[in-house]
Amino acid sequence: MRNIFTLANKSPKPWNTKRKPQHRSSLLFLLITLFTFTLVFLAYTNIPKSLLSISSSTTQNPKFPQCHQTLDQKFLFYSPHSGFSNQLQEFKNAILMAAILNRTLIIPPVLDHHAVALGSCPKFRVSTPTEIRITVWDHVIDLLRTGRYVSIADIVDISSLVSSSAVQVIDFRVFASLWCGIDIDLACLNEVDIQSSLISSLKQCGSVLSGVNGNIDKCLYAVDEDCKTTVWTYQSGDEDGLLDSFQADEQLKKKKKISYTRRRRDINNALGSGSAAEMATVLAFGSLFTSPYKGSELYIDIKTAPKNQRIQSLIRKIEFIPFVPEILNSGKKYALETIKAPFLCAQIRLLDGQFKNHWKATFTGLKQKIDSLSQKGPQPIHIFVMTDLPESNWTGSYLGDLAKHTDYFKLYFLKEENELVVQTAKKLATSGHDMRYGSTPSSVGVTGMKKHCPQRLSDVLLYIEESICSCASLGFVGTAGSTIAESIQLMREFDVCSGQT
């Protein structure tokens, strides 16, 4: 086609040339041109408008189509990982970070259990922030493509935080549609060409947002500091840049050939007002997971904000974020209508990671609790068992012994196919909790998300089990070191069972 227009601009050849007449060649070119324009017209009229927006917007800025249209709003992106309890803890940290830095938090989905792993901070062996961001983005695309996307706002109730303006939020799907310049709701379509093009565009967008190509002036600031080098603080009173108390020991330095130095850095000084990161529309973290270790925190040590009452109040509010009512009510219903008696909850984690090597210690604590109850109260003792060990493998274990003595113990446990679990998943699928957080600036033309894709029922078994355990009036025995046990203990401390109907 370019040759046609080029020929049209050239001066005609003298008529006395010895070349043959061009009328056949010109007619052939004309036919090809008409045929080409016909194909283009037909293709244009059959392409979804959302996909047309990809090409039009990327010509403005191929990396971030909408970046310069939304400079009045700044976002915080992070990359959750590991199991749900870890993801929830990261979500709380992200809420806090977003509030301190005055950014809109991008609400992520719930990732498949251990689909993305961080590594070991104490051993200074973790994936880089860039690697985590890329892996999470790719997994989220898979969740969208297969109809398994469930927002964490579908599972935990953040309505009070948002309504009180404690934090500003936006659903990941809305953000991705905005920044990648596409209708992300088309990701599940069966049309191969459309889905392939859309997934390719999403991957390119995610690669840029992950910081593979470095920071982008006024658009992206990718945070590369991780738990090997940094402990984030806020108004701690410590000197900014002070050495942290936990450092890699000499043996580890020699063995792993590392030279990391961990420093305590104020998050606002480094990434807030007056910093290089402040001007970026998107501030992208890797992991936001932290935990105490050897007298220090592995990544984030923000427990108070003495000079900022707004942040101090938020720290108290996010200490416990409950499940949405559909989940909590299902847990209470099971306790009242199925168990129908005071009961003990036993959270027994045996097959995952470090826990597979501590069966004896795990069962010892449970046995001591049950022996104590046997001496004090009536029998049988009702016990709700929450475990990753399949019932078919209970033989020879303490759980197998309990199951055999039906006169003394009555055991309860849930399975995914249980009607209560299925009905709860259906309620969540139609609740629309996540759609509350789909607003975007009107100037960009994205008003919210529509659910056109068929969505599989989410896996809610774990959440209902935790809710049941929060109602256990005879007590709770959890696996030491399990974040699930910590979550249940927190639910019990806040007495969530008594408040549900």
Short mmCIF file of C-alpha atoms in Angstrom, two decimals, residues 1-500:
data_model
loop_
_atom_site.label_atom_id
_atom_site.label_comp_id
_atom_site.label_asym_id
_atom_site.label_seq_id
_atom_site.Cartn_x
_atom_site.Cartn_y
_atom_site.Cartn_z
CA MET A 1 0.00 0.00 0.00
CA ARG A 2 2.83 2.40 0.71
CA ASN A 3 4.07 1.97 -2.88
CA ILE A 4 0.67 3.01 -4.28
CA PHE A 5 0.70 6.32 -2.49
CA THR A 6 4.36 6.84 -3.37
CA LEU A 7 3.67 6.33 -7.06
CA ALA A 8 0.82 8.79 -6.92
CA ASN A 9 3.21 11.54 -5.83
CA LYS A 10 5.82 10.97 -8.53
CA SER A 11 6.00 12.82 -11.82
CA PRO A 12 4.83 10.78 -14.81
CA LYS A 13 7.41 9.21 -17.14
CA PRO A 14 7.83 10.65 -20.67
CA TRP A 15 5.43 9.05 -23.16
CA ASN A 16 8.22 8.14 -25.52
CA THR A 17 9.67 5.56 -23.10
CA LYS A 18 10.34 2.16 -24.52
CA ARG A 19 8.58 0.35 -21.61
CA LYS A 20 5.28 -1.45 -22.27
CA PRO A 21 1.95 0.25 -21.43
CA GLN A 22 1.10 0.22 -17.72
CA HIS A 23 -2.72 -0.13 -17.90
CA ARG A 24 -2.71 -3.81 -16.84
CA SER A 25 -0.34 -3.18 -13.94
CA SER A 26 -2.34 -0.15 -12.81
CA LEU A 27 -5.57 -2.13 -12.91
CA LEU A 28 -3.97 -4.89 -10.82
CA PHE A 29 -2.78 -2.37 -8.23
CA LEU A 30 -6.25 -0.82 -8.13
CA LEU A 31 -7.90 -4.18 -7.52
CA ILE A 32 -5.43 -5.03 -4.75
CA THR A 33 -6.02 -1.66 -3.13
CA LEU A 34 -9.81 -2.06 -3.17
CA PHE A 35 -9.53 -5.60 -1.80
CA THR A 36 -7.18 -4.47 0.99
CA PHE A 37 -9.44 -1.59 2.05
CA THR A 38 -12.42 -3.96 2.05
CA LEU A 39 -10.65 -6.36 4.41
CA VAL A 40 -9.59 -3.50 6.69
CA PHE A 41 -13.17 -2.18 6.79
CA LEU A 42 -14.63 -5.59 7.61
CA ALA A 43 -12.03 -6.22 10.31
CA TYR A 44 -12.61 -2.78 11.84
CA THR A 45 -16.38 -3.24 12.07
CA ASN A 46 -15.98 -6.63 13.81
CA ILE A 47 -13.31 -5.74 16.36
CA PRO A 48 -14.64 -4.97 19.86
CA LYS A 49 -14.33 -1.29 20.70
CA SER A 50 -12.34 -2.19 23.80
CA LEU A 51 -9.63 -3.73 21.65
CA LEU A 52 -9.62 -0.75 19.30
CA SER A 53 -8.84 1.39 22.30
CA ILE A 54 -5.64 -0.55 22.77
CA SER A 55 -4.12 0.58 19.50
CA SER A 56 -5.36 4.15 19.74
CA SER A 57 -4.13 4.64 23.28
CA THR A 58 -0.78 2.95 22.90
CA THR A 59 0.14 5.35 20.13
CA GLN A 60 -0.06 8.13 22.71
CA ASN A 61 2.21 6.37 25.17
CA PRO A 62 3.12 2.73 24.41
CA LYS A 63 4.15 2.02 27.99
CA PHE A 64 1.32 3.58 30.00
CA PRO A 65 -1.50 4.81 27.74
CA GLN A 66 -3.40 6.70 30.43
CA CYS A 67 -0.50 7.83 32.62
CA HIS A 68 -0.53 11.51 31.85
CA GLN A 69 -4.30 11.71 32.08
CA THR A 70 -4.41 10.67 35.75
CA LEU A 71 -1.63 12.66 37.38
CA ASP A 72 -4.15 13.95 39.93
CA GLN A 73 -4.37 10.44 41.41
CA LYS A 74 -1.45 8.33 42.61
CA PHE A 75 -1.56 4.57 43.13
CA LEU A 76 0.21 1.95 45.22
CA PHE A 77 0.72 -1.50 43.68
CA TYR A 78 2.17 -4.49 45.55
CA SER A 79 2.64 -8.21 44.98
CA PRO A 80 1.00 -10.62 47.47
CA HIS A 81 2.17 -14.22 47.73
CA SER A 82 2.11 -17.50 49.70
CA GLY A 83 -1.05 -18.65 51.54
CA PHE A 84 -4.15 -16.60 52.30
CA SER A 85 -3.15 -15.63 55.84
CA ASN A 86 0.13 -14.19 54.54
CA GLN A 87 -1.76 -12.41 51.77
CA LEU A 88 -4.12 -10.87 54.31
CA GLN A 89 -1.22 -9.65 56.41
CA GLU A 90 0.35 -8.06 53.33
CA PHE A 91 -2.99 -6.44 52.51
CA LYS A 92 -3.05 -4.80 55.95
CA ASN A 93 0.51 -3.55 55.43
CA ALA A 94 -0.45 -2.22 52.00
CA ILE A 95 -3.40 -0.31 53.48
CA LEU A 96 -1.05 1.28 56.00
CA MET A 97 1.59 2.14 53.39
CA ALA A 98 -1.00 3.66 51.04
CA ALA A 99 -2.43 5.82 53.83
CA ILE A 100 1.00 7.08 54.94
CA LEU A 101 1.99 7.93 51.36
CA ASN A 102 -1.44 9.33 50.40
CA ARG A 103 -1.89 6.88 47.54
CA THR A 104 -4.85 4.90 46.23
CA LEU A 105 -4.35 1.22 47.04
CA ILE A 106 -4.86 -1.26 44.20
CA ILE A 107 -6.89 -4.14 45.69
CA PRO A 108 -5.43 -7.47 44.48
CA PRO A 109 -7.15 -10.83 43.99
CA VAL A 110 -6.65 -13.81 46.26
CA LEU A 111 -3.82 -15.82 44.75
CA ASP A 112 -3.80 -19.61 44.63
CA HIS A 113 -2.16 -21.09 47.69
CA HIS A 114 1.62 -20.83 47.21
CA ALA A 115 1.30 -19.98 43.52
CA VAL A 116 3.93 -17.34 44.28
CA ALA A 117 6.63 -17.82 46.91
CA LEU A 118 8.91 -15.21 48.46
CA GLY A 119 11.70 -17.32 49.95
CA SER A 120 13.43 -16.90 53.30
CA CYS A 121 14.20 -13.45 54.67
CA PRO A 122 16.20 -14.78 57.65
CA LYS A 123 18.40 -16.71 55.24
CA PHE A 124 18.69 -13.69 52.91
CA ARG A 125 17.32 -15.87 50.13
CA VAL A 126 14.30 -14.20 48.55
CA SER A 127 13.09 -13.40 45.05
CA THR A 128 13.76 -9.83 43.96
CA PRO A 129 10.87 -7.34 43.98
CA THR A 130 10.92 -7.32 40.17
CA GLU A 131 10.68 -11.12 40.02
CA ILE A 132 7.80 -11.13 42.52
CA ARG A 133 5.92 -8.44 40.59
CA ILE A 134 6.26 -10.29 37.27
CA THR A 135 5.24 -13.65 38.75
CA VAL A 136 2.21 -12.17 40.50
CA TRP A 137 1.09 -10.30 37.39
CA ASP A 138 1.31 -13.47 35.28
CA HIS A 139 -0.65 -15.45 37.88
CA VAL A 140 -3.36 -12.78 38.02
CA ILE A 141 -3.69 -12.99 34.23
CA ASP A 142 -4.21 -16.74 34.59
CA LEU A 143 -6.91 -16.15 37.24
CA LEU A 144 -8.69 -13.77 34.87
CA ARG A 145 -8.34 -16.04 31.86
CA THR A 146 -9.75 -19.08 33.68
CA GLY A 147 -12.56 -17.27 35.50
CA ARG A 148 -11.03 -17.89 38.94
CA TYR A 149 -10.47 -14.24 39.88
CA VAL A 150 -11.72 -13.40 43.39
CA SER A 151 -10.88 -10.03 44.92
CA ILE A 152 -9.61 -10.04 48.48
CA ALA A 153 -12.40 -7.48 49.07
CA ASP A 154 -14.84 -10.34 48.33
CA ILE A 155 -13.42 -12.21 51.32
CA VAL A 156 -12.62 -9.58 53.96
CA ASP A 157 -14.80 -6.61 54.83
CA ILE A 158 -13.08 -3.27 54.24
CA SER A 159 -16.28 -1.26 53.86
CA SER A 160 -15.78 0.64 57.14
CA LEU A 161 -12.22 1.60 56.17
CA VAL A 162 -13.34 2.94 52.82
CA SER A 163 -16.48 4.69 54.06
CA SER A 164 -14.49 6.49 56.75
CA SER A 165 -11.94 7.59 54.11
CA ALA A 166 -9.20 5.88 56.10
CA VAL A 167 -7.83 4.67 52.78
CA GLN A 168 -8.66 5.13 49.09
CA VAL A 169 -8.85 1.96 47.01
CA ILE A 170 -9.40 0.76 43.46
CA ASP A 171 -10.06 -2.77 42.20
CA PHE A 172 -7.11 -4.30 40.33
CA ARG A 173 -9.26 -5.04 37.26
CA VAL A 174 -10.31 -1.43 36.95
CA PHE A 175 -6.73 -0.27 37.41
CA ALA A 176 -5.42 -2.73 34.82
CA SER A 177 -8.10 -1.70 32.32
CA LEU A 178 -7.17 1.92 32.90
CA TRP A 179 -3.39 1.52 32.68
CA CYS A 180 -3.19 -1.10 29.97
CA GLY A 181 -5.87 0.59 27.85
CA ILE A 182 -8.00 -2.54 27.42
CA ASP A 183 -11.26 -4.07 28.55
CA ILE A 184 -9.87 -6.64 30.94
CA ASP A 185 -13.25 -8.35 31.18
CA LEU A 186 -12.60 -9.84 27.73
CA ALA A 187 -9.73 -11.96 29.06
CA CYS A 188 -11.96 -15.01 29.45
CA LEU A 189 -13.43 -14.96 25.92
CA ASN A 190 -13.05 -18.13 23.91
CA GLU A 191 -12.17 -16.28 20.69
CA VAL A 192 -8.52 -17.28 20.33
CA ASP A 193 -7.40 -14.21 18.41
CA ILE A 194 -9.01 -11.74 20.80
CA GLN A 195 -7.82 -13.50 23.94
CA SER A 196 -4.30 -13.97 22.59
CA SER A 197 -4.01 -10.29 21.67
CA LEU A 198 -5.42 -9.15 25.00
CA ILE A 199 -3.22 -11.48 27.08
CA SER A 200 -0.18 -10.35 25.12
CA SER A 201 -1.04 -6.71 25.83
CA LEU A 202 -1.53 -7.47 29.52
CA LYS A 203 1.82 -9.21 29.74
CA GLN A 204 3.58 -6.28 28.08
CA CYS A 205 1.86 -3.87 30.44
CA GLY A 206 2.77 -6.02 33.45
CA SER A 207 6.38 -6.24 32.35
CA VAL A 208 6.66 -2.46 32.33
CA LEU A 209 4.81 -2.06 35.62
CA SER A 210 7.10 -4.65 37.20
CA GLY A 211 10.08 -2.39 36.58
CA VAL A 212 11.84 -4.63 34.08
CA ASN A 213 12.71 -1.56 32.03
CA GLY A 214 13.46 0.58 35.06
CA ASN A 215 11.54 3.54 36.41
CA ILE A 216 9.53 5.80 34.13
CA ASP A 217 9.60 9.51 34.89
CA LYS A 218 6.36 10.66 36.56
CA CYS A 219 4.70 7.33 35.74
CA LEU A 220 6.38 4.49 37.63
CA TYR A 221 8.68 4.16 40.60
CA ALA A 222 9.54 0.51 41.29
CA VAL A 223 10.68 -0.08 44.88
CA ASP A 224 13.68 -2.41 44.75
CA GLU A 225 14.46 -2.37 48.49
CA ASP A 226 13.46 -5.68 50.09
CA CYS A 227 13.83 -7.49 53.41
CA LYS A 228 17.50 -8.25 52.79
CA THR A 229 18.45 -4.57 52.98
CA THR A 230 15.57 -2.60 54.48
CA VAL A 231 13.25 -2.34 57.46
CA TRP A 232 10.57 0.29 56.79
CA THR A 233 9.68 2.51 59.74
CA TYR A 234 7.50 5.59 60.31
CA GLN A 235 7.99 8.21 63.01
CA SER A 236 9.98 5.70 65.04
CA GLY A 237 12.43 8.20 66.48
CA ASP A 238 15.32 6.22 65.03
CA GLU A 239 17.92 7.92 62.92
CA ASP A 240 16.98 7.40 59.27
CA GLY A 241 19.40 4.85 57.79
CA LEU A 242 20.36 3.37 61.17
CA LEU A 243 21.70 -0.19 61.08
CA ASP A 244 19.05 -2.73 62.07
CA SER A 245 19.74 -5.10 64.97
CA PHE A 246 19.40 -8.17 62.72
CA GLN A 247 22.16 -8.66 60.17
CA ALA A 248 23.51 -11.61 58.23
CA ASP A 249 26.07 -13.43 60.36
CA GLU A 250 29.62 -13.99 59.15
CA GLN A 251 29.05 -17.68 58.49
CA LEU A 252 26.08 -16.93 56.24
CA LYS A 253 28.02 -14.19 54.45
CA LYS A 254 30.81 -16.62 53.63
CA LYS A 255 28.52 -19.50 52.74
CA LYS A 256 26.18 -17.52 50.50
CA LYS A 257 28.75 -14.95 49.42
CA ILE A 258 26.47 -12.07 50.36
CA SER A 259 27.24 -8.59 51.62
CA TYR A 260 23.80 -7.25 52.52
CA THR A 261 23.43 -4.60 55.20
CA ARG A 262 19.99 -4.05 56.72
CA ARG A 263 19.07 -0.47 57.54
CA ARG A 264 16.01 1.10 59.13
CA ARG A 265 14.48 3.66 56.79
CA ASP A 266 11.53 5.99 57.27
CA ILE A 267 8.94 5.18 54.59
CA ASN A 268 7.75 8.77 54.24
CA ASN A 269 11.27 10.20 53.94
CA ALA A 270 12.25 7.63 51.31
CA LEU A 271 9.06 7.42 49.23
CA GLY A 272 6.80 10.25 50.38
CA SER A 273 6.73 14.03 50.14
CA GLY A 274 9.87 15.51 48.61
CA SER A 275 11.27 12.16 47.40
CA ALA A 276 11.96 11.01 43.86
CA ALA A 277 9.10 8.51 44.21
CA GLU A 278 6.52 11.15 45.10
CA MET A 279 6.01 12.33 41.50
CA ALA A 280 5.36 8.84 40.11
CA THR A 281 1.75 7.99 39.40
CA VAL A 282 2.36 4.36 40.41
CA LEU A 283 4.56 3.26 43.28
CA ALA A 284 5.19 -0.47 42.83
CA PHE A 285 6.33 -2.66 45.73
CA GLY A 286 7.26 -6.30 45.63
CA SER A 287 6.38 -8.29 48.77
CA LEU A 288 4.94 -6.48 51.78
CA PHE A 289 5.21 -9.49 54.07
CA THR A 290 6.87 -9.09 57.45
CA SER A 291 7.24 -11.03 60.67
CA PRO A 292 9.25 -10.67 63.87
CA TYR A 293 12.66 -12.34 63.95
CA LYS A 294 15.49 -12.10 66.47
CA GLY A 295 14.22 -8.93 68.07
CA SER A 296 13.50 -7.16 64.81
CA GLU A 297 10.92 -7.12 62.01
CA LEU A 298 11.91 -8.69 58.75
CA TYR A 299 10.61 -5.85 56.55
CA ILE A 300 8.03 -3.46 58.07
CA ASP A 301 8.21 -2.16 61.63
CA ILE A 302 5.32 0.32 61.89
CA LYS A 303 3.23 -0.20 65.01
CA THR A 304 2.64 3.39 66.13
CA ALA A 305 2.43 6.87 64.64
CA PRO A 306 2.69 9.24 67.62
CA LYS A 307 2.73 12.40 65.50
CA ASN A 308 -0.09 11.43 63.13
CA GLN A 309 -3.44 10.62 64.73
CA ARG A 310 -5.00 9.61 61.41
CA ILE A 311 -2.38 6.91 60.88
CA GLN A 312 -2.44 5.95 64.56
CA SER A 313 -6.19 5.35 64.29
CA LEU A 314 -5.73 3.34 61.10
CA ILE A 315 -3.13 1.10 62.76
CA ARG A 316 -5.73 0.18 65.38
CA LYS A 317 -8.44 -0.40 62.76
CA ILE A 318 -6.41 -2.76 60.58
CA GLU A 319 -5.23 -4.87 63.50
CA PHE A 320 -8.25 -7.00 62.73
CA ILE A 321 -10.16 -7.00 59.43
CA PRO A 322 -13.10 -9.43 59.59
CA PHE A 323 -14.40 -11.74 56.91
CA VAL A 324 -17.45 -10.52 55.01
CA PRO A 325 -20.82 -11.33 56.70
CA GLU A 326 -21.61 -14.22 54.32
CA ILE A 327 -18.59 -16.14 55.62
CA LEU A 328 -18.94 -15.27 59.29
CA ASN A 329 -22.64 -16.15 59.30
CA SER A 330 -21.91 -19.55 57.71
CA GLY A 331 -19.40 -20.32 60.46
CA LYS A 332 -21.89 -19.44 63.17
CA LYS A 333 -24.64 -21.41 61.43
CA TYR A 334 -22.49 -24.55 61.37
CA ALA A 335 -21.67 -24.15 65.06
CA LEU A 336 -25.31 -23.65 66.07
CA GLU A 337 -27.10 -26.02 63.71
CA THR A 338 -24.60 -28.82 63.11
CA ILE A 339 -22.43 -29.10 66.22
CA LYS A 340 -25.21 -27.82 68.54
CA ALA A 341 -23.03 -28.01 71.64
CA PRO A 342 -19.97 -26.41 73.25
CA PHE A 343 -16.95 -27.58 71.28
CA LEU A 344 -13.18 -27.41 70.96
CA CYS A 345 -11.51 -26.34 67.73
CA ALA A 346 -8.30 -28.13 66.72
CA GLN A 347 -6.31 -26.58 63.87
CA ILE A 348 -3.81 -29.29 62.94
CA ARG A 349 -1.36 -28.45 60.17
CA LEU A 350 0.80 -31.43 59.26
CA LEU A 351 1.69 -31.59 55.58
CA ASP A 352 2.89 -28.12 54.59
CA GLY A 353 6.49 -26.87 54.77
CA GLN A 354 8.10 -26.99 58.20
CA PHE A 355 4.98 -28.49 59.82
CA LYS A 356 5.47 -31.93 58.30
CA ASN A 357 8.48 -32.37 60.60
CA HIS A 358 6.67 -31.52 63.84
CA TRP A 359 3.80 -34.00 64.14
CA LYS A 360 4.70 -35.02 67.67
CA ALA A 361 4.80 -31.47 69.03
CA THR A 362 1.58 -30.58 67.22
CA PHE A 363 -0.35 -33.53 68.65
CA THR A 364 1.15 -33.09 72.14
CA GLY A 365 -0.56 -29.75 72.66
CA LEU A 366 -3.89 -31.08 71.44
CA LYS A 367 -3.68 -34.18 73.65
CA GLN A 368 -2.97 -32.08 76.73
CA LYS A 369 -6.00 -29.88 76.06
CA ILE A 370 -8.31 -32.84 75.47
CA ASP A 371 -7.07 -34.65 78.59
CA SER A 372 -7.85 -31.52 80.60
CA LEU A 373 -11.37 -31.29 79.17
CA SER A 374 -11.98 -35.01 79.79
CA GLN A 375 -11.36 -34.53 83.50
CA LYS A 376 -13.56 -31.45 83.83
CA GLY A 377 -16.64 -31.85 81.68
CA PRO A 378 -19.23 -34.26 80.27
CA GLN A 379 -18.57 -36.65 77.43
CA PRO A 380 -18.50 -37.01 74.51
CA ILE A 381 -16.30 -33.97 73.89
CA HIS A 382 -17.28 -32.23 70.66
CA ILE A 383 -14.24 -31.34 68.53
CA PHE A 384 -14.16 -29.46 65.24
CA VAL A 385 -11.07 -30.60 63.34
CA MET A 386 -9.41 -28.30 60.83
CA THR A 387 -6.54 -30.14 59.17
CA ASP A 388 -4.70 -30.64 55.91
CA LEU A 389 -4.33 -34.37 56.64
CA PRO A 390 -6.96 -36.33 54.63
CA GLU A 391 -9.27 -38.48 56.77
CA SER A 392 -8.10 -41.56 54.87
CA ASN A 393 -4.62 -40.98 56.37
CA TRP A 394 -5.71 -40.56 59.99
CA THR A 395 -5.01 -44.20 60.83
CA GLY A 396 -2.07 -44.50 63.21
CA SER A 397 -2.21 -40.85 64.23
CA TYR A 398 -3.75 -39.20 67.29
CA LEU A 399 -6.65 -38.05 65.09
CA GLY A 400 -7.29 -41.68 64.20
CA ASP A 401 -7.38 -42.59 67.89
CA LEU A 402 -9.89 -39.85 68.63
CA ALA A 403 -12.11 -40.93 65.73
CA LYS A 404 -12.25 -44.52 67.02
CA HIS A 405 -13.47 -43.62 70.52
CA THR A 406 -16.92 -42.35 69.60
CA ASP A 407 -18.22 -42.69 73.16
CA TYR A 408 -15.74 -40.11 74.37
CA PHE A 409 -15.21 -37.85 71.36
CA LYS A 410 -17.41 -36.61 68.54
CA LEU A 411 -15.46 -35.13 65.65
CA TYR A 412 -16.69 -32.67 63.03
CA PHE A 413 -14.97 -31.44 59.89
CA LEU A 414 -15.96 -29.74 56.64
CA LYS A 415 -15.27 -30.69 53.04
CA GLU A 416 -15.43 -28.59 49.90
CA GLU A 417 -18.52 -30.40 48.64
CA ASN A 418 -20.47 -29.69 51.85
CA GLU A 419 -23.73 -27.88 51.04
CA LEU A 420 -22.94 -25.05 53.45
CA VAL A 421 -19.63 -24.42 51.69
CA VAL A 422 -21.21 -24.51 48.22
CA GLN A 423 -24.05 -22.16 49.18
CA THR A 424 -21.64 -19.70 50.79
CA ALA A 425 -19.53 -19.63 47.63
CA LYS A 426 -22.66 -18.94 45.56
CA LYS A 427 -23.65 -16.07 47.84
CA LEU A 428 -20.20 -14.53 47.51
CA ALA A 429 -20.32 -14.84 43.73
CA THR A 430 -23.42 -12.64 43.62
CA SER A 431 -22.64 -10.34 46.54
CA GLY A 432 -20.83 -7.72 44.50
CA HIS A 433 -18.49 -6.73 47.33
CA ASP A 434 -15.62 -6.16 44.92
CA MET A 435 -17.71 -3.98 42.63
CA ARG A 436 -17.93 -1.34 45.35
CA TYR A 437 -14.33 -0.45 44.71
CA GLY A 438 -14.37 0.01 40.94
CA SER A 439 -14.52 3.79 40.70
CA THR A 440 -11.93 5.65 38.66
CA PRO A 441 -11.47 9.25 37.60
CA SER A 442 -14.27 10.19 35.18
CA SER A 443 -11.75 11.93 32.94
CA VAL A 444 -10.40 8.56 31.84
CA GLY A 445 -13.71 7.13 30.69
CA VAL A 446 -13.65 4.00 32.87
CA THR A 447 -16.70 3.88 35.11
CA GLY A 448 -16.56 0.43 36.61
CA MET A 449 -16.41 -3.28 35.93
CA LYS A 450 -19.06 -5.55 34.45
CA LYS A 451 -19.07 -9.28 35.04
CA HIS A 452 -19.66 -10.84 31.62
CA CYS A 453 -17.36 -13.81 32.15
CA PRO A 454 -18.63 -17.00 33.76
CA GLN A 455 -16.98 -17.22 37.16
CA ARG A 456 -16.14 -20.39 39.03
CA LEU A 457 -17.17 -20.59 42.65
CA SER A 458 -14.38 -19.45 44.93
CA ASP A 459 -12.73 -21.76 47.47
CA VAL A 460 -14.24 -20.58 50.77
CA LEU A 461 -13.60 -23.68 52.89
CA LEU A 462 -10.65 -22.21 54.79
CA TYR A 463 -12.51 -19.02 55.68
CA ILE A 464 -15.59 -20.86 56.96
CA GLU A 465 -13.38 -23.19 59.01
CA GLU A 466 -11.69 -20.21 60.65
CA SER A 467 -15.11 -18.69 61.37
CA ILE A 468 -16.29 -21.92 63.00
CA CYS A 469 -13.18 -21.99 65.17
CA SER A 470 -13.90 -18.45 66.32
CA CYS A 471 -17.12 -19.86 67.87
CA ALA A 472 -15.44 -22.71 69.78
CA SER A 473 -16.52 -22.12 73.40
CA LEU A 474 -14.35 -24.94 74.83
CA GLY A 475 -11.20 -23.35 73.46
CA PHE A 476 -8.83 -23.48 70.54
CA VAL A 477 -5.63 -25.44 69.91
CA GLY A 478 -3.60 -24.32 66.91
CA THR A 479 -0.38 -25.39 65.24
CA ALA A 480 2.59 -23.41 66.53
CA GLY A 481 3.99 -21.06 63.88
CA SER A 482 0.95 -21.30 61.62
CA THR A 483 -0.40 -17.98 60.34
CA ILE A 484 -3.82 -19.66 60.15
CA ALA A 485 -3.68 -20.28 63.90
CA GLU A 486 -2.72 -16.64 64.45
CA SER A 487 -5.68 -15.51 62.35
CA ILE A 488 -8.10 -17.65 64.37
CA GLN A 489 -6.67 -16.38 67.65
CA LEU A 490 -7.24 -12.81 66.47
CA MET A 491 -10.83 -13.59 65.51
CA ARG A 492 -11.43 -15.05 68.95
CA GLU A 493 -9.87 -12.03 70.65
CA PHE A 494 -12.27 -9.75 68.79
CA ASP A 495 -15.21 -12.07 69.57
CA VAL A 496 -16.55 -11.98 66.01
CA CYS A 497 -18.83 -15.00 66.53
CA SER A 498 -21.12 -13.24 68.97
CA GLY A 499 -21.81 -10.40 66.57
CA GLN A 500 -23.07 -12.45 63.61
#
